CSV table of C-alpha atoms in Angstrom, one decimal:
chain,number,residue,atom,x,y,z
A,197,UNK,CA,-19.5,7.5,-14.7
A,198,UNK,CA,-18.6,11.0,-16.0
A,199,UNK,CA,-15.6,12.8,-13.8
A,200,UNK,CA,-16.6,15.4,-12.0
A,201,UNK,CA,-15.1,19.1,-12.7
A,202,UNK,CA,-15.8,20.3,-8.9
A,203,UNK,CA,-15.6,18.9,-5.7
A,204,UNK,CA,-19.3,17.5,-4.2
A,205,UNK,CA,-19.9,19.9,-1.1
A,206,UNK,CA,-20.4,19.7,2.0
A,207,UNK,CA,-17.4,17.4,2.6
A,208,UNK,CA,-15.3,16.3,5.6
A,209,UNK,CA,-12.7,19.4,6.9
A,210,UNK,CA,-9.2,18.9,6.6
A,211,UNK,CA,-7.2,18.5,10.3
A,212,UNK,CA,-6.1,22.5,11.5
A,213,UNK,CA,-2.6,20.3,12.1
A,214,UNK,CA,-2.3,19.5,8.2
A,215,UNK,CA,-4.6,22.5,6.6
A,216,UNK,CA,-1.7,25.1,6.1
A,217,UNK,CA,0.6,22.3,4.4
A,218,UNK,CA,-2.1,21.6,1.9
A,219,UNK,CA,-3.1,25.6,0.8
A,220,UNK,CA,0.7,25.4,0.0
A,221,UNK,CA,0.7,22.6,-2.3
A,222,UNK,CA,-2.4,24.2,-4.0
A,223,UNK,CA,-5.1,21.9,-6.2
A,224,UNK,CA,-3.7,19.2,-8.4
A,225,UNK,CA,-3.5,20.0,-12.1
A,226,UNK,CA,-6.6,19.2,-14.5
A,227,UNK,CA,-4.8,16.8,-16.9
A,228,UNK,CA,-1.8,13.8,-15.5
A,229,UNK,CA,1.1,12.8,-17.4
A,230,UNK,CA,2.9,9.5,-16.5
A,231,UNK,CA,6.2,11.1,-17.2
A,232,UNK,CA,5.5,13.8,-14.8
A,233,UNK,CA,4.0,12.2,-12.1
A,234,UNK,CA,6.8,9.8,-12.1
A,235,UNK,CA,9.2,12.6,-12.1
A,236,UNK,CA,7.9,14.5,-9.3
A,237,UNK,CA,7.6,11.3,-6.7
A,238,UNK,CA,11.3,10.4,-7.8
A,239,UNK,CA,11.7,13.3,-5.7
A,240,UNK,CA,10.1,13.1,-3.7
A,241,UNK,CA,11.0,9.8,-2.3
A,242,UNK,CA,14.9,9.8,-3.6
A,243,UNK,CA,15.8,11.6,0.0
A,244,UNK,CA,14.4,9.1,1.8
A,245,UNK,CA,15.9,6.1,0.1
A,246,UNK,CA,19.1,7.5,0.4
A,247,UNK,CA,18.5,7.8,4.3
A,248,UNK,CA,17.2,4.3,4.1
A,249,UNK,CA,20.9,3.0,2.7
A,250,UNK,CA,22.8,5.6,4.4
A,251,UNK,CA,21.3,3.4,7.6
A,252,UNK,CA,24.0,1.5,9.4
A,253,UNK,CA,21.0,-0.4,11.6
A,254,UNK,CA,20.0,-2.3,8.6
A,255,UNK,CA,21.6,-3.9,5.8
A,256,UNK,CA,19.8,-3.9,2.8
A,257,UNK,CA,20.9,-6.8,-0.2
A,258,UNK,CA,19.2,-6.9,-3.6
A,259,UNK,CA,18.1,-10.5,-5.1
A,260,UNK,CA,16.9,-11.5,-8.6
A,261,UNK,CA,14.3,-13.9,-8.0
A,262,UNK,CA,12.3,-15.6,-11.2
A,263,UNK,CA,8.9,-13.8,-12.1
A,264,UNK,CA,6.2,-14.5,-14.6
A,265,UNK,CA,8.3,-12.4,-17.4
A,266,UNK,CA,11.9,-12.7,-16.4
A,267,UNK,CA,13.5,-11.9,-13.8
A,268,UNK,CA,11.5,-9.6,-10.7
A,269,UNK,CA,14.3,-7.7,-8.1
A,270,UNK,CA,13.4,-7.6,-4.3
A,271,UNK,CA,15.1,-5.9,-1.6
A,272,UNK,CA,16.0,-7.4,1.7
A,273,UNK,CA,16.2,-5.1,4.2
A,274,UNK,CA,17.2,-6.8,7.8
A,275,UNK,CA,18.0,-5.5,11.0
A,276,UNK,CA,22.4,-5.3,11.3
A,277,UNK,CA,21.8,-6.3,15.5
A,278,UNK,CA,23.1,-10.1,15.0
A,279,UNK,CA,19.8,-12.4,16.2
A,280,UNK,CA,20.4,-15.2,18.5
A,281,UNK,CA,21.9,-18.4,16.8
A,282,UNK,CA,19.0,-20.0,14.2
A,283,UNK,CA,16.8,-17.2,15.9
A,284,UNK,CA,13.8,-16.6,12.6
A,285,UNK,CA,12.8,-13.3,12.7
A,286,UNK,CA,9.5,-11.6,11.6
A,287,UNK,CA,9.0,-11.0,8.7
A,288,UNK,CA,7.3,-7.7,6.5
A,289,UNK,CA,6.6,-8.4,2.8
A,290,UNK,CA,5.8,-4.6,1.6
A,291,UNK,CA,4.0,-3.5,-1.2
A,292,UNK,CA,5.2,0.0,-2.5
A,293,UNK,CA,2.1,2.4,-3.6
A,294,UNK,CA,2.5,5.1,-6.1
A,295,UNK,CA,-1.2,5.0,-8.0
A,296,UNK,CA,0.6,2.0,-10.0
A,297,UNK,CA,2.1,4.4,-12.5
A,298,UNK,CA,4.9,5.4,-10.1
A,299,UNK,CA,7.9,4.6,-7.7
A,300,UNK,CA,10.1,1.9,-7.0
A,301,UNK,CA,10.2,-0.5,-4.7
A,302,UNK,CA,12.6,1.8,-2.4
A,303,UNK,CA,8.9,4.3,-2.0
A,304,UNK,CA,8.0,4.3,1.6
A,305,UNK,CA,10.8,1.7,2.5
A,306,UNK,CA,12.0,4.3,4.8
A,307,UNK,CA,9.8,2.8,7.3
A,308,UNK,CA,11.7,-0.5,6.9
A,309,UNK,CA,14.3,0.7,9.5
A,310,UNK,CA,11.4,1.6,12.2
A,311,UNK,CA,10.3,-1.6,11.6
A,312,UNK,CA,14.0,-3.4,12.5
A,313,UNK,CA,14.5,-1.2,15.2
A,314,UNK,CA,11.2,-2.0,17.3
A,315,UNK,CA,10.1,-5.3,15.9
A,316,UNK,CA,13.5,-6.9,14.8
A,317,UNK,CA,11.8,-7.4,11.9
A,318,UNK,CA,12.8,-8.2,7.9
A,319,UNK,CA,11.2,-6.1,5.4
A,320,UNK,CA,11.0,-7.1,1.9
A,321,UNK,CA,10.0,-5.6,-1.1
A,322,UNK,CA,9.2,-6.3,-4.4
A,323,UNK,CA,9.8,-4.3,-8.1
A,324,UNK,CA,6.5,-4.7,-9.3
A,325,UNK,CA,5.9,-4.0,-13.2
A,326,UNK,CA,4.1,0.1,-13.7
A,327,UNK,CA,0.9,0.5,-15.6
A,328,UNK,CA,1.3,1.9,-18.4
A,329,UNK,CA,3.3,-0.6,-20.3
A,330,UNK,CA,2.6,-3.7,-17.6
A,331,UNK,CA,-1.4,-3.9,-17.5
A,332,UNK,CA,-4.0,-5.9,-16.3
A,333,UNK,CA,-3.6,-8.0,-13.5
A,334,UNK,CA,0.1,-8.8,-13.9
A,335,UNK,CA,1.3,-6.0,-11.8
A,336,UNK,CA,-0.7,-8.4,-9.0
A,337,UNK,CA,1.1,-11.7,-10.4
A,338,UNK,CA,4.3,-10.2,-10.4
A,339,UNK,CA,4.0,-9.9,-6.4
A,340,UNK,CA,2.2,-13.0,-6.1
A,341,UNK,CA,5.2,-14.4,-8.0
A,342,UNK,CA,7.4,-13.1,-5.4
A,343,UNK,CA,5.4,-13.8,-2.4
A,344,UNK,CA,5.6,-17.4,-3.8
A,345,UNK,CA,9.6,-17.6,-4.0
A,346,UNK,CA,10.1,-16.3,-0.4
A,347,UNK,CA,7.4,-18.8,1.0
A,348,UNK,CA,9.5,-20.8,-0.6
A,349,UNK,CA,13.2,-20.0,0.9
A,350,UNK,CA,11.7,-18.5,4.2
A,351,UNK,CA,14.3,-20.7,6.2
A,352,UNK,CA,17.2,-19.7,4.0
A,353,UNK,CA,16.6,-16.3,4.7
A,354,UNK,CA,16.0,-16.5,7.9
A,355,UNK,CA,12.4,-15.7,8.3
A,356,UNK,CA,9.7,-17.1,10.6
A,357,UNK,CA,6.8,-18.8,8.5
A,358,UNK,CA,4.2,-17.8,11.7
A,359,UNK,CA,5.0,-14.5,12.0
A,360,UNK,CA,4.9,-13.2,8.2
A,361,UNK,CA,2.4,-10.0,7.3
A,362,UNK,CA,2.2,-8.9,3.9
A,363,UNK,CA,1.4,-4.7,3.9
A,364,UNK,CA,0.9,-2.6,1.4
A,365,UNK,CA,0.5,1.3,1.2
A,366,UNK,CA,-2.0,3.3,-1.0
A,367,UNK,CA,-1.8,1.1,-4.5
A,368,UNK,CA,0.4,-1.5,-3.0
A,369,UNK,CA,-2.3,-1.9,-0.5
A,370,UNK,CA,-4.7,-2.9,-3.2
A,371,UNK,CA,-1.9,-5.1,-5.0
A,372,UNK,CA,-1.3,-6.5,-1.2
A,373,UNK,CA,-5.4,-7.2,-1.5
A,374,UNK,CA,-5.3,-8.5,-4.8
A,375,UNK,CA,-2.5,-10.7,-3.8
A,376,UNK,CA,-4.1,-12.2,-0.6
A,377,UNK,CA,-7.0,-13.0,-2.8
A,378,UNK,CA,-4.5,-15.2,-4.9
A,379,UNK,CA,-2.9,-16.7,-1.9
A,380,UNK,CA,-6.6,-17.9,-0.8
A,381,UNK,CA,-7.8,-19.3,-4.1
A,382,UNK,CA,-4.1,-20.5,-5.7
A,383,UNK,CA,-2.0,-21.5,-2.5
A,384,UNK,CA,1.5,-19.6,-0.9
A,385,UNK,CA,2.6,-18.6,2.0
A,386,UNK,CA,0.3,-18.5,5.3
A,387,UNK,CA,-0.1,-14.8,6.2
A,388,UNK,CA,0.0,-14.2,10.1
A,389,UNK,CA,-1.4,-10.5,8.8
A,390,UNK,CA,-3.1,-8.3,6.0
A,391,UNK,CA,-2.3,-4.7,6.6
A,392,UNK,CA,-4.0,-2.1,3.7
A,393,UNK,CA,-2.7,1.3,4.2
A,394,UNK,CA,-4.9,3.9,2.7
A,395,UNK,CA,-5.3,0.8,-0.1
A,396,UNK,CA,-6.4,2.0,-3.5
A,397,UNK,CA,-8.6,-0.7,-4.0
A,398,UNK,CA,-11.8,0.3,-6.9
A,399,UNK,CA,-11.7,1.5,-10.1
A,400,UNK,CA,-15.0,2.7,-10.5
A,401,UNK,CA,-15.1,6.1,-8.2
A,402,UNK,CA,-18.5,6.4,-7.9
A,403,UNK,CA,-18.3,6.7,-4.4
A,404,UNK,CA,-19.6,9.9,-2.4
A,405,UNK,CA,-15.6,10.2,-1.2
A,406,UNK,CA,-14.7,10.1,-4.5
A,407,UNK,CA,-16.7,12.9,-5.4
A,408,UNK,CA,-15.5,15.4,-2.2
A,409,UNK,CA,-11.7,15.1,-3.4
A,410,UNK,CA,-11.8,15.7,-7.6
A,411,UNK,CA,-9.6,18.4,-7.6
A,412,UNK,CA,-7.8,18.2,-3.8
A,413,UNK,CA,-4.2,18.4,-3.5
A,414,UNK,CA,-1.5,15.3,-3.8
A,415,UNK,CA,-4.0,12.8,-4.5
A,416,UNK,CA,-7.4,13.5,-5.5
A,417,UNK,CA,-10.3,11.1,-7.5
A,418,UNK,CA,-9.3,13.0,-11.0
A,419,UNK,CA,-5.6,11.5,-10.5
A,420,UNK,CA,-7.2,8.7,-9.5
A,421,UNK,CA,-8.9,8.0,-12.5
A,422,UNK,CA,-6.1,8.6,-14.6
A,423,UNK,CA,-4.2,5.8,-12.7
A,424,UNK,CA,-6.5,2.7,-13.4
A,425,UNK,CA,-7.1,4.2,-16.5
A,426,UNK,CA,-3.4,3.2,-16.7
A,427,UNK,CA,-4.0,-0.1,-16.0
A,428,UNK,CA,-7.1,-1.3,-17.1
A,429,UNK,CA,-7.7,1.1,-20.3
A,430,UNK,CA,-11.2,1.1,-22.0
A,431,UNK,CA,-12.4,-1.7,-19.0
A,432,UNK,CA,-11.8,0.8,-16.4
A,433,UNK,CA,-15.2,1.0,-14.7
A,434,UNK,CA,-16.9,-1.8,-16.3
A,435,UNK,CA,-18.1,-4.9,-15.1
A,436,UNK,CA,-14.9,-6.7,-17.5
A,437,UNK,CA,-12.4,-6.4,-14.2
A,438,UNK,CA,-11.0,-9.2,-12.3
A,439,UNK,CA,-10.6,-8.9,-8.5
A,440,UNK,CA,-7.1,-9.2,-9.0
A,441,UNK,CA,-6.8,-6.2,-10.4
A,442,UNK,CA,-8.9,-4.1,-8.4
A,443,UNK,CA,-9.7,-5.7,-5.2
A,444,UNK,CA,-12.9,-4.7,-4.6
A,445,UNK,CA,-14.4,-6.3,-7.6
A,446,UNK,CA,-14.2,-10.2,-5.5
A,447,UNK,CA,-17.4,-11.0,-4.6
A,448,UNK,CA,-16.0,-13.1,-1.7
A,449,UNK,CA,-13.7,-12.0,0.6
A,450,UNK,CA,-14.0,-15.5,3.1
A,451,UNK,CA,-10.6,-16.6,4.2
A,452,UNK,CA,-8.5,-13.5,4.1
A,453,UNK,CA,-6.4,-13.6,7.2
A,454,UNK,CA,-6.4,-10.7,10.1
A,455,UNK,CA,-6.4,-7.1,8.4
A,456,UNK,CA,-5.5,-4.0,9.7
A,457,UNK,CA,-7.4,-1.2,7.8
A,458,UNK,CA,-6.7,2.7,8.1
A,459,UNK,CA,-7.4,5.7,5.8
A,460,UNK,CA,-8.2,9.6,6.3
A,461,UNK,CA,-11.6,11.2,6.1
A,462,UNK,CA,-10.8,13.9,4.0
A,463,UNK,CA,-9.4,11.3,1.1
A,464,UNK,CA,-10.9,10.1,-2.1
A,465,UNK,CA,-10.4,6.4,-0.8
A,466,UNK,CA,-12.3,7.2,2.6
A,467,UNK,CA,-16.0,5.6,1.8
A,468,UNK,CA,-14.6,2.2,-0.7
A,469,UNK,CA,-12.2,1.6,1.6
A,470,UNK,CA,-14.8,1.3,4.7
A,471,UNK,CA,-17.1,-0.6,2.3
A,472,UNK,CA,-14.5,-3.5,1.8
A,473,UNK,CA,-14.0,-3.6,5.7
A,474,UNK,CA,-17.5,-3.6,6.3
A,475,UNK,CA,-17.7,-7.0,3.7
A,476,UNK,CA,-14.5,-8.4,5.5
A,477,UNK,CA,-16.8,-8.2,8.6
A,478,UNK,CA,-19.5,-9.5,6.8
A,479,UNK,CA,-17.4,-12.4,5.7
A,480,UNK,CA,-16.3,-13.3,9.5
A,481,UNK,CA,-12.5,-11.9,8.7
A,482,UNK,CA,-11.0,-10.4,12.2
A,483,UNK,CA,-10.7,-6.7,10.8
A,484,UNK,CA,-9.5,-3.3,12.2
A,485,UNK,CA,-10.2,-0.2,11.2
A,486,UNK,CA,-8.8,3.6,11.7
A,487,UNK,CA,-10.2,6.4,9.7
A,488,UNK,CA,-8.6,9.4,10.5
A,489,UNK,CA,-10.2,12.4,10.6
A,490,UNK,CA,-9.3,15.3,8.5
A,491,UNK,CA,-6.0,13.5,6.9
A,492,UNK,CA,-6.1,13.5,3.0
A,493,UNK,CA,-4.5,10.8,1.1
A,494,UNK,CA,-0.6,10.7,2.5
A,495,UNK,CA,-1.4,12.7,5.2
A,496,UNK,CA,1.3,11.0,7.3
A,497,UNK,CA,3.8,11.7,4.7
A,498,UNK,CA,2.6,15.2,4.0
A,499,UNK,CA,2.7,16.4,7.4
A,500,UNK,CA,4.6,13.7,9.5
A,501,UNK,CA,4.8,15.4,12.9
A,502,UNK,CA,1.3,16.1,12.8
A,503,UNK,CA,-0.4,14.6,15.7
A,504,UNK,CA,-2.5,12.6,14.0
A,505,UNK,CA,0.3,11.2,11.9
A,506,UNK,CA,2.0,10.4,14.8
A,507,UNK,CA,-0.9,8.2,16.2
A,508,UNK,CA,-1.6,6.4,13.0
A,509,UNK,CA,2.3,5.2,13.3
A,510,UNK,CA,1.9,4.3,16.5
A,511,UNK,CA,-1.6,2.6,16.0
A,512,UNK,CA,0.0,0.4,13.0
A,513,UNK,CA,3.3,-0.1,15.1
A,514,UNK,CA,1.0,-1.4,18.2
A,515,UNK,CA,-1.3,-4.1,15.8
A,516,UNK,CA,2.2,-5.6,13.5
A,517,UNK,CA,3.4,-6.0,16.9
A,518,UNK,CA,0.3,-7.9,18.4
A,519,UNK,CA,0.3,-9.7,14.8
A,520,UNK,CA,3.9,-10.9,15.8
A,521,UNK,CA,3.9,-11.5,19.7
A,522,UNK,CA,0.3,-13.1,20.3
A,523,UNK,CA,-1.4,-12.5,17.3
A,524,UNK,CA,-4.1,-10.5,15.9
């Protein structure tokens, strides 16, 4: 499908709350370099990860675990409040987004401490290999690879195997699909929870969302195609891609466990991420859905004491802790 130079009009307003913030940012530029966009989040999310260490709740450890090229680092982020003696706590395995071309596994992990705080939860997260020069589907294996070794030491770390959700944000959340998908067909860990935040989940943007937001600010459907570009080079688009490395490309999505779903009306993502809720549906998987009017893509990151930012934390806050008290 050719790109689009202009956005398809009419399209969804953006929130009054959020409006001004975006006008500042202005329209995304016409051509994306890796080097540059990898530049500007470091940035953008180095702040925030030294918060996250500065954080004398939490107590965050680096491990070397084996990987399907050598050696994959996760870190452990647990509450520093001792637990009762041999008490397991919840566990979050978190998927870091940044259009798979960007971050670390620190992007987002801010939210880590939230997480202890309220849920006495472990968060762990994984330093998944970055399209350009790791393609394919092994961004995908390399978190299968380490959802593997912790379903495998979940007692040494002290995590409860019935109370374990793995999340992802934006393109984590379609690596946290993708990775579900090879828990079902290859066997790992049970997953109390799915949870697909604003997941970047199809390569082929040919959907009507994907035509509003070409040119919008942060993340638009131009940057967009440049990501999985990235990733899947000439085969972007075609029928030559696996489900694990765009999500929405399985044709069967039976035996996924509970999902939470949310995204923003005003986002590129909007209309393939309702479609892949509608087929969890379809397939008999318990599924929840926010979509957010007038957000664009990051919206809660963009404009975080918006009041629609704030009710999409609490909303996710409220359904991990159902998923971890009497299930979802």
């Amino acid at each position: 499908m050719a790109p689009l130079t202009t956005d398809r009009r009419p399209r969804p307003p953006y929130d009054p709350a959020i409006e001004s913030v975006l006008v500042a940012l202005g329209h995304g530029p016409d051509r994306y370099e890796v080097d540059k966009v990898r530049k500007v989040s470091a940035c953008r999310t180095r702040p925030l990860t030294d918060a996250l260490l500065a954080d004398k709740s939490v107590y965050v450890e680096d491990l070397a675990i084996p990987g399907p090229r050598g050696k994959l680092t996760i870190s452990v982020v647990r509450p520093i409040a001792q637990a009762a003696p041999k008490r397991l706590r919840p566990c979050i395995f978190y998927i870091h987004g940044g259009a798979l071309i960007s971050c670390n596994r620190f992007a987002g992990l801010d939210t880590s401490a939230v997480w202890a705080r309220d849920l006495d939860a472990i968060t762990i997260s994984v330093e998944y290999g970055l399209a350009p020069e790791i393609t394919g589907e092994q961004p995908a294996r390399d978190c299968y690879a380490a959802l593997l070794w912790v379903g495998s030491n979940l007692s040494q770390l002290g995590i409860d195997p019935d109370r374990f959700v793995l999340y992802g944000t934006s393109a984590g959340g379609g690596l946290a699909a993708s990775s579900a998908l090879m828990i079902r067909d290859q066997g790992g860990p049970r997953l109390s929870g799915l949870f697909l935040e604003c997941p970047m989940l199809d390569d082929r943007n040919e959907t009507v969302s994907s035509q509003q937001y070409t040119d919008g600010p942060f993340y638009n459907s131009t940057m967009n195609r440049f990501a999985w570009s990235c990733l899947l080079g000439d085969r972007v688009g075609t029928d030559d891609v696996s489900q694990y490395e765009a999500a929405a490309r399985a044709s069967d999505l039976t035996g996924l466990p509970p999902t939470f779903v949310d995204c923003a009306s005003a986002e590129p993502f909007r209309d393939e991420i309702v479609a892949f809720v509608t087929r969890l549906w379809a397939a008999g998987v318990a599924a929840e859905l926010h979509v957010w009017p007038g957000g664009p893509h990051g919206y809660d990151r963009i404009a975080p004491d918006a009041p629609m930012s704030k009710q999409a934390r609490e909303a996710r806050l409220a359904w991990l802790r159902r998923a971890f008290t009497s299930g979802v």
